[in-house]
PDB file of C-alpha atoms in Angstrom:
ATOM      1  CA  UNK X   1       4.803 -42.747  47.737  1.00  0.00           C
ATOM      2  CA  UNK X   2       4.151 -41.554  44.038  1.00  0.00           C
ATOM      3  CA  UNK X   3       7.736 -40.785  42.812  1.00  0.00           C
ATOM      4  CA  UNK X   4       6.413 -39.992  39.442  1.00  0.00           C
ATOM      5  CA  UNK X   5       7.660 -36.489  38.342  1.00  0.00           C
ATOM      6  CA  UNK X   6       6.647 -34.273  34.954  1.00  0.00           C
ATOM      7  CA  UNK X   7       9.479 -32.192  33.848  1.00  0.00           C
ATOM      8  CA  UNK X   8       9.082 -29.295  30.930  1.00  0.00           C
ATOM      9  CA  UNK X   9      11.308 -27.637  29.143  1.00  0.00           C
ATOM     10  CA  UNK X  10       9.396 -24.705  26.953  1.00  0.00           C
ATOM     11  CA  UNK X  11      10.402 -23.660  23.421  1.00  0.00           C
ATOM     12  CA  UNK X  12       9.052 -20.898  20.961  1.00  0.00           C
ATOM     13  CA  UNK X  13       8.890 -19.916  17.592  1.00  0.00           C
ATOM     14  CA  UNK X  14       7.340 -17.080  15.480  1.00  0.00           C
ATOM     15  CA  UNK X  15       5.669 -17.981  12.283  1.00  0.00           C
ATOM     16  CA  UNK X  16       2.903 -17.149   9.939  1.00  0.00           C
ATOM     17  CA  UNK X  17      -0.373 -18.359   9.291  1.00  0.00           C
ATOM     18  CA  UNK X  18      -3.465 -19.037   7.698  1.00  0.00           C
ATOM     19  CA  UNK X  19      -6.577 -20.820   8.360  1.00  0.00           C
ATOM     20  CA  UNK X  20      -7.988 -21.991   5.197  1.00  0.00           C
ATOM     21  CA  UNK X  21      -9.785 -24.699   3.593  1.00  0.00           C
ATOM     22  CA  UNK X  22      -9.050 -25.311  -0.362  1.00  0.00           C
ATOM     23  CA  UNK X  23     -12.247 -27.106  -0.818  1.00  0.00           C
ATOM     24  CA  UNK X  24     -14.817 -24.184   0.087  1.00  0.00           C
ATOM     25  CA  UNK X  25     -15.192 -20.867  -1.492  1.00  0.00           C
ATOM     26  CA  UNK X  26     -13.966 -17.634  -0.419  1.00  0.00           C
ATOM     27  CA  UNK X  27     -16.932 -16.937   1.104  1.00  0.00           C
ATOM     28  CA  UNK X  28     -17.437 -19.845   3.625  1.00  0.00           C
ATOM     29  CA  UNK X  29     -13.896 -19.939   4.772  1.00  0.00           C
ATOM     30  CA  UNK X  30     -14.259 -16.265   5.429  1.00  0.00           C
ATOM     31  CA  UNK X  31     -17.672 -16.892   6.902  1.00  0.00           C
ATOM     32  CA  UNK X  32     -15.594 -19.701   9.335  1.00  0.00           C
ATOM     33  CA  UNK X  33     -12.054 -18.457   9.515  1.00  0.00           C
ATOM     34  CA  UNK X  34     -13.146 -14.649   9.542  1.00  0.00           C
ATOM     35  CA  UNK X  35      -9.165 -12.494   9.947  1.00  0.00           C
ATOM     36  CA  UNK X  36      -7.528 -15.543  10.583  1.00  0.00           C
ATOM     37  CA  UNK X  37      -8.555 -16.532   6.937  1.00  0.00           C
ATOM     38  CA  UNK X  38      -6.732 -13.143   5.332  1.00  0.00           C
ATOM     39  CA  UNK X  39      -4.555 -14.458   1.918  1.00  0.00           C
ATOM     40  CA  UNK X  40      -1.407 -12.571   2.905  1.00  0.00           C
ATOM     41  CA  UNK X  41      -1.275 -14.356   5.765  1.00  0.00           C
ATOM     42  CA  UNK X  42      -0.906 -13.184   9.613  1.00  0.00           C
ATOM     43  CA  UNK X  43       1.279 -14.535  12.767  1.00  0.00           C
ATOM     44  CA  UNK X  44       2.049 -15.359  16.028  1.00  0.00           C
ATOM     45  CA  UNK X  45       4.613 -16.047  18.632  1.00  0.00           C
ATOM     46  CA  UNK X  46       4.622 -19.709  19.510  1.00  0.00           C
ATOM     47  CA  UNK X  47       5.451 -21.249  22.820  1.00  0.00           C
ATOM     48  CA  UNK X  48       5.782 -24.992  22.878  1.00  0.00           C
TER      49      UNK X  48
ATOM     50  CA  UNK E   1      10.801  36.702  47.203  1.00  0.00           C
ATOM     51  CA  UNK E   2       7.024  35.400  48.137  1.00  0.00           C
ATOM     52  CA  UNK E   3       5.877  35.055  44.679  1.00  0.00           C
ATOM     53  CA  UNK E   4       8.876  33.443  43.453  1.00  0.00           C
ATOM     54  CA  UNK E   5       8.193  30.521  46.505  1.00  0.00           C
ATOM     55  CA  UNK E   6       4.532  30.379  45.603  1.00  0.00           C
ATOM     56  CA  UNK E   7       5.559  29.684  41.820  1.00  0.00           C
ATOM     57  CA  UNK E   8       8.172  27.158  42.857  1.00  0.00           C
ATOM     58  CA  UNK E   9       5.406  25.406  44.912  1.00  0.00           C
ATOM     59  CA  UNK E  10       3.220  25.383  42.556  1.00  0.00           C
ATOM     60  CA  UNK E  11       5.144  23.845  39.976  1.00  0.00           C
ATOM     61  CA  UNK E  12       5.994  20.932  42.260  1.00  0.00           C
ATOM     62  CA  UNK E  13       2.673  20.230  43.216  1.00  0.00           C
ATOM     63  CA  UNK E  14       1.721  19.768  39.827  1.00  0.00           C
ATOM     64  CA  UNK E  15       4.720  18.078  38.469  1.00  0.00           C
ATOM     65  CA  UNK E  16       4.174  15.486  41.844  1.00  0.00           C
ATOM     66  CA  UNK E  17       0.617  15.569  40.387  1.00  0.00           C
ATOM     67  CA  UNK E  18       1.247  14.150  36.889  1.00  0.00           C
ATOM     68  CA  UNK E  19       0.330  10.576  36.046  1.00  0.00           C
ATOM     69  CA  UNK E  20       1.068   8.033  33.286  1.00  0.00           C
ATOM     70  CA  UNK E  21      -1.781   5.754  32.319  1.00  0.00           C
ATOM     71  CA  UNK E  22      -1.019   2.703  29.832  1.00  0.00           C
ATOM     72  CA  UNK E  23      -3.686   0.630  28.057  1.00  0.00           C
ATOM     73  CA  UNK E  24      -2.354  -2.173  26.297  1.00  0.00           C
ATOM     74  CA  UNK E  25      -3.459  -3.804  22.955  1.00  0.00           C
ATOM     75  CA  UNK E  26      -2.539  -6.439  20.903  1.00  0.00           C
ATOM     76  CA  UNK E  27      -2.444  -7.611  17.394  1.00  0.00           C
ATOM     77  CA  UNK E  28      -1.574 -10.935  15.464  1.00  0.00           C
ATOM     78  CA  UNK E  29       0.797 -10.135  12.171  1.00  0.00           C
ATOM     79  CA  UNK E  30       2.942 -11.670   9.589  1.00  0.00           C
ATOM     80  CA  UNK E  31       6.051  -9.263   8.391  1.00  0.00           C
ATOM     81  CA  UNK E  32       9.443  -9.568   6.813  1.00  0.00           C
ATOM     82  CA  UNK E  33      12.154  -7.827   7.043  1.00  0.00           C
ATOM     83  CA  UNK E  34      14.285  -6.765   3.818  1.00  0.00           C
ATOM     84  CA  UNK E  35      15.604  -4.111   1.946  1.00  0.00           C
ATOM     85  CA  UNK E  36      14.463  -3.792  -1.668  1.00  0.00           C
ATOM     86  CA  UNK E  37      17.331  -1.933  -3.386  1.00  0.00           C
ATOM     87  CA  UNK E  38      19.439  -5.111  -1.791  1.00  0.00           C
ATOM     88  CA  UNK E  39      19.869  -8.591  -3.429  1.00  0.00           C
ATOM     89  CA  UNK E  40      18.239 -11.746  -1.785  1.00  0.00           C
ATOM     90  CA  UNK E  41      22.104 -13.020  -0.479  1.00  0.00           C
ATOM     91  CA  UNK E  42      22.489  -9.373   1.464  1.00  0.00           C
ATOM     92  CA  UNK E  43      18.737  -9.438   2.735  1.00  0.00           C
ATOM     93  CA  UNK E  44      19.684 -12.780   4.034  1.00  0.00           C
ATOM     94  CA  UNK E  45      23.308 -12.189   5.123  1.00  0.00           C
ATOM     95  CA  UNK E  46      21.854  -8.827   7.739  1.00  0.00           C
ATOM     96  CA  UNK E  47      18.367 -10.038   8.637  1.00  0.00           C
ATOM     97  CA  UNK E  48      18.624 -13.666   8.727  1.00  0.00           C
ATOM     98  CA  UNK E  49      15.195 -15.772   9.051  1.00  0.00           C
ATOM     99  CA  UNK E  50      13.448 -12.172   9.315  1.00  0.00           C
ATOM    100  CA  UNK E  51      13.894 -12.176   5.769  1.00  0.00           C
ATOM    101  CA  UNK E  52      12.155 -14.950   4.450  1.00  0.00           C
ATOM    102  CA  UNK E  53       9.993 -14.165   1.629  1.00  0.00           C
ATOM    103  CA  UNK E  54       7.324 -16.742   3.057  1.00  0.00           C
ATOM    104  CA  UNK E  55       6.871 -14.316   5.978  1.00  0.00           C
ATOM    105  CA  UNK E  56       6.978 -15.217   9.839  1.00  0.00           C
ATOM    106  CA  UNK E  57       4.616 -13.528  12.200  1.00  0.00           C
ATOM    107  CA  UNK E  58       3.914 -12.167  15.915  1.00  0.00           C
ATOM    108  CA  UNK E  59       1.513 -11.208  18.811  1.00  0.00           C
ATOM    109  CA  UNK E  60       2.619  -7.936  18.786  1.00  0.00           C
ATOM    110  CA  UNK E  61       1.773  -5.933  22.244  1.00  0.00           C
ATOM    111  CA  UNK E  62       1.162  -2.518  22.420  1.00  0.00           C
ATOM    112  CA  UNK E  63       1.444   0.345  25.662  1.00  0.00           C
ATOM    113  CA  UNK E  64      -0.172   3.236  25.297  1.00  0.00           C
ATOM    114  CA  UNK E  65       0.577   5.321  27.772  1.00  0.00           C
ATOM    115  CA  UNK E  66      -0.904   9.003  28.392  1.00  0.00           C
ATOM    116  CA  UNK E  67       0.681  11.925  30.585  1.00  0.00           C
ATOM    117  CA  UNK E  68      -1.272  14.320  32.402  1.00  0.00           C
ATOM    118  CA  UNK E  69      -3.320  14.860  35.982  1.00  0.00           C
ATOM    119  CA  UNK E  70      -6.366  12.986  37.301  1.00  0.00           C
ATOM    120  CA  UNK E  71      -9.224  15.144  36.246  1.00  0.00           C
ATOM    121  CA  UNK E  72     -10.629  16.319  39.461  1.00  0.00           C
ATOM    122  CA  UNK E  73     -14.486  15.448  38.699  1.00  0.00           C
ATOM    123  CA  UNK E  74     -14.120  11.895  36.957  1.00  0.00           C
ATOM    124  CA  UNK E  75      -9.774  11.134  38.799  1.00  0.00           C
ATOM    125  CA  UNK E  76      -9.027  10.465  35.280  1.00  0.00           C
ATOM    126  CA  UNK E  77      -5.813  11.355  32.965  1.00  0.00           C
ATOM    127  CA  UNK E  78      -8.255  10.299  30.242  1.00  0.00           C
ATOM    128  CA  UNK E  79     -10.715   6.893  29.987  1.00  0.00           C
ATOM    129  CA  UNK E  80      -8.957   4.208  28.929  1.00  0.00           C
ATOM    130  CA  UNK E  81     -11.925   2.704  27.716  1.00  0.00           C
ATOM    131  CA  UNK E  82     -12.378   5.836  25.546  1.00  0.00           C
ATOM    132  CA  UNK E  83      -8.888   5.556  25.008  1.00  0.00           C
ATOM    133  CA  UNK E  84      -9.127   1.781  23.924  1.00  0.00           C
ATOM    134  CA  UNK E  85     -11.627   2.771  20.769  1.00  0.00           C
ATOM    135  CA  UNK E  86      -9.793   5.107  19.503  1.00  0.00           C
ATOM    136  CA  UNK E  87      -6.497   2.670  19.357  1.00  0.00           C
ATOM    137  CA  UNK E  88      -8.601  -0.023  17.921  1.00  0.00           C
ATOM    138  CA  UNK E  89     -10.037   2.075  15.239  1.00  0.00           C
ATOM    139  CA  UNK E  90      -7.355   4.080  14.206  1.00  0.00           C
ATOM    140  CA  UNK E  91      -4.438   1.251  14.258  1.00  0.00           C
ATOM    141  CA  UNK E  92      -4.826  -2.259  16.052  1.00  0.00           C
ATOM    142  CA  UNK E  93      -7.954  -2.549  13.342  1.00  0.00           C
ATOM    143  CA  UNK E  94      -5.341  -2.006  10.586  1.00  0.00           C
ATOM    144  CA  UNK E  95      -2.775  -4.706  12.064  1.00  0.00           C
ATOM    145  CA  UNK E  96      -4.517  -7.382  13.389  1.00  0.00           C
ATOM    146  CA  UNK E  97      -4.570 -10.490  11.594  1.00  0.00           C
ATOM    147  CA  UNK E  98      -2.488  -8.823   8.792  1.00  0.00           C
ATOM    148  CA  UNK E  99       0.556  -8.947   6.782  1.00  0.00           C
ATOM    149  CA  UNK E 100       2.354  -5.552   7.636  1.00  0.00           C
ATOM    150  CA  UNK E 101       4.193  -5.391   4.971  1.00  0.00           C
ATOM    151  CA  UNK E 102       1.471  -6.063   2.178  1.00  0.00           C
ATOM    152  CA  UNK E 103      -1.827  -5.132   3.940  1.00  0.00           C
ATOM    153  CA  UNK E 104      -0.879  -1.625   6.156  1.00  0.00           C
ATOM    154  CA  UNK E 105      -1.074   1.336   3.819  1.00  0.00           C
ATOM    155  CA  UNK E 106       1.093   3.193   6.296  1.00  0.00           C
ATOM    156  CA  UNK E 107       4.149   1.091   6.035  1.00  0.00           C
ATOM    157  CA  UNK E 108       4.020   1.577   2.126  1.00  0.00           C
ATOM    158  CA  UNK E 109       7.986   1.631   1.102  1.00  0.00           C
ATOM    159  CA  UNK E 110       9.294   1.306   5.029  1.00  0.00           C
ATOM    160  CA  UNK E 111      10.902  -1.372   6.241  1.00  0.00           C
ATOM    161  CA  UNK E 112       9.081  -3.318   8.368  1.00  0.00           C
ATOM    162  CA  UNK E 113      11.096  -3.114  11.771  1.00  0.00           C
ATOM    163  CA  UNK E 114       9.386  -2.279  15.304  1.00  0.00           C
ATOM    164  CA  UNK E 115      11.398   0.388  15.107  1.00  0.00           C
ATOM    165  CA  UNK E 116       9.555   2.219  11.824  1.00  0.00           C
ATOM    166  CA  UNK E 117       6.631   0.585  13.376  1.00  0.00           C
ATOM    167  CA  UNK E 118       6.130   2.022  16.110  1.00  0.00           C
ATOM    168  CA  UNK E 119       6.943   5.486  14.646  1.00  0.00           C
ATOM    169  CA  UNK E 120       4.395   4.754  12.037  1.00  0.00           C
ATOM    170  CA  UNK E 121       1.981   3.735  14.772  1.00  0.00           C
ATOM    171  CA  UNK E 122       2.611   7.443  16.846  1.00  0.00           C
ATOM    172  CA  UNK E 123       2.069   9.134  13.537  1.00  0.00           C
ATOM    173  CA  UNK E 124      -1.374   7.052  12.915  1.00  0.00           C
ATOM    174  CA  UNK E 125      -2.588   7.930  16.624  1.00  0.00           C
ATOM    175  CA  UNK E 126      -1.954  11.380  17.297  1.00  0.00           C
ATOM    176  CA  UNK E 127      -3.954  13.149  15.111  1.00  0.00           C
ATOM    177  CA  UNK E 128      -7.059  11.132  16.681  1.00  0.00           C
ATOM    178  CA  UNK E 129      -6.542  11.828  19.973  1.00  0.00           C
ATOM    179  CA  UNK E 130      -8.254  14.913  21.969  1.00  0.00           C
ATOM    180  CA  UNK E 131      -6.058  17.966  22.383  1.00  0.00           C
ATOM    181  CA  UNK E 132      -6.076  18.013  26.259  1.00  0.00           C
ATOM    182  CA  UNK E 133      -4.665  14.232  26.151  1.00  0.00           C
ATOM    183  CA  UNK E 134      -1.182  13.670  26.061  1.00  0.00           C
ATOM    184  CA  UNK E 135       0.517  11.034  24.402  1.00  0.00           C
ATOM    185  CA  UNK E 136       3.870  10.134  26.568  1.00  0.00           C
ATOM    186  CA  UNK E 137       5.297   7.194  24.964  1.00  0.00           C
ATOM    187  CA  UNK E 138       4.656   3.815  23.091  1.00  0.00           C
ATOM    188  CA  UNK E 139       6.191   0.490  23.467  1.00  0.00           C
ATOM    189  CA  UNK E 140       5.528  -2.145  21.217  1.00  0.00           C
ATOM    190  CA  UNK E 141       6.558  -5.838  22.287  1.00  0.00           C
ATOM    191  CA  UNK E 142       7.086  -8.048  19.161  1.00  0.00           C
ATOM    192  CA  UNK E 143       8.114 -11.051  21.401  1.00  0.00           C
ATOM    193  CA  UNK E 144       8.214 -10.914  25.323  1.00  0.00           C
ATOM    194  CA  UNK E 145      12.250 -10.653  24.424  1.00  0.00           C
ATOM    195  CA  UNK E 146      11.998  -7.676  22.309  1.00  0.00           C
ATOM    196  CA  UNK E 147      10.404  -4.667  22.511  1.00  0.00           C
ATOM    197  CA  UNK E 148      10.504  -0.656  21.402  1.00  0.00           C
ATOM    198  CA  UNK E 149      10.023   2.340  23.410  1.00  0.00           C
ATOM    199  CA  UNK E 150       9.047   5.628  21.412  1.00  0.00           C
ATOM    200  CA  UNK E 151       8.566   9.164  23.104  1.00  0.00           C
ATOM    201  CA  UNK E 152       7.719  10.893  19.605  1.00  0.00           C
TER     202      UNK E 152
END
């Protein structure tokens, strides 16, 4: 018999964001990112 | 003493009548916490990491629920669907995927608690819904640990 196991233990974090790219223009990483691209940034709750 | 038993009836058959509907949104935000007229040490010393000035952020969840009695043509308090657009225009458009306290013109100069939020959020909604619909109560969820319950 297979007495391999997986265990997991879950942690979480909340954090801000932003999906970006520094080497296109505004207008492709807004074109790509769409919200998630907004300069003031936005967040989530994180579970790891 | 007949009418007074006919009123009494009455009333409890619509009070065991009433229903409360929720439709639940969500948005994606970054906020901070602080108090202007404080210095950077006392910002830090009573809200902790919900102070930094590099912002952390949430998926904010959102009940909406509605009061009332299942119409008796449609057996509905009020579509939720309906319901749903008029959230999403009116405040989840403003929130999601932004920084509350830069981005939301109606958190201008409040601190950016779930507590002022979802006041803020009753204040934005109200005036957009239909006059036969009552609102009963929002609850906003900024992690599955935390949450707000406001009956306006």
């Amino acid at each position: 018999m297979n007495n391999r196991v997986a265990v997991y233990r879950k942690e979480h974090f909340n954090a801000a964001h932003r999906l970006n790219n520094p080497a296109w223009d505004e207008v492709t990483n807004t074109r790509v990112f769409g919200k998630c691209n907004n300069p003031h940034y936005h967040g989530h709750n994180y579970e790891l | 003493h007949i009418p007074l038993i006919c009123v009494y009836l009455c009333r409890n058959f619509q009070v065991k009548q009433m229903v409360y509907i929720t439709r639940i949104e969500h948005f994606n935000a970054a906020h901070r916490l602080f108090n202007a007229n404080w210095s950077r040490e006392k910002n830090e010393e009573v809200f902790g990491k919900c102070a930094n000035e590099n912002w952390h952020g949430h998926n904010f969840e959102l009940y909406v629920t509605l009061k009332g009695m299942p119409d008796p043509d449609t057996g509905f308090v009020y579509d939720v669907k309906k319901l749903s657009l008029i959230v999403k225009e009116h405040v989840i458009d403003k929130l999601d995927h932004m920084n509350l306290n830069m981005d939301v013109d109606f958190m201008s100069g409040k601190i950016c608690s779930i507590e002022n939020l979802v006041i803020a959020i009753w204040e934005q909604l109200t005036p957009h819904l239909p006059g036969k619909v009552e609102l009963h109560c929002l609850k906003l969820y900024e992690t599955p640990r935390i949450f707000v319950e406001y009956y306006g």
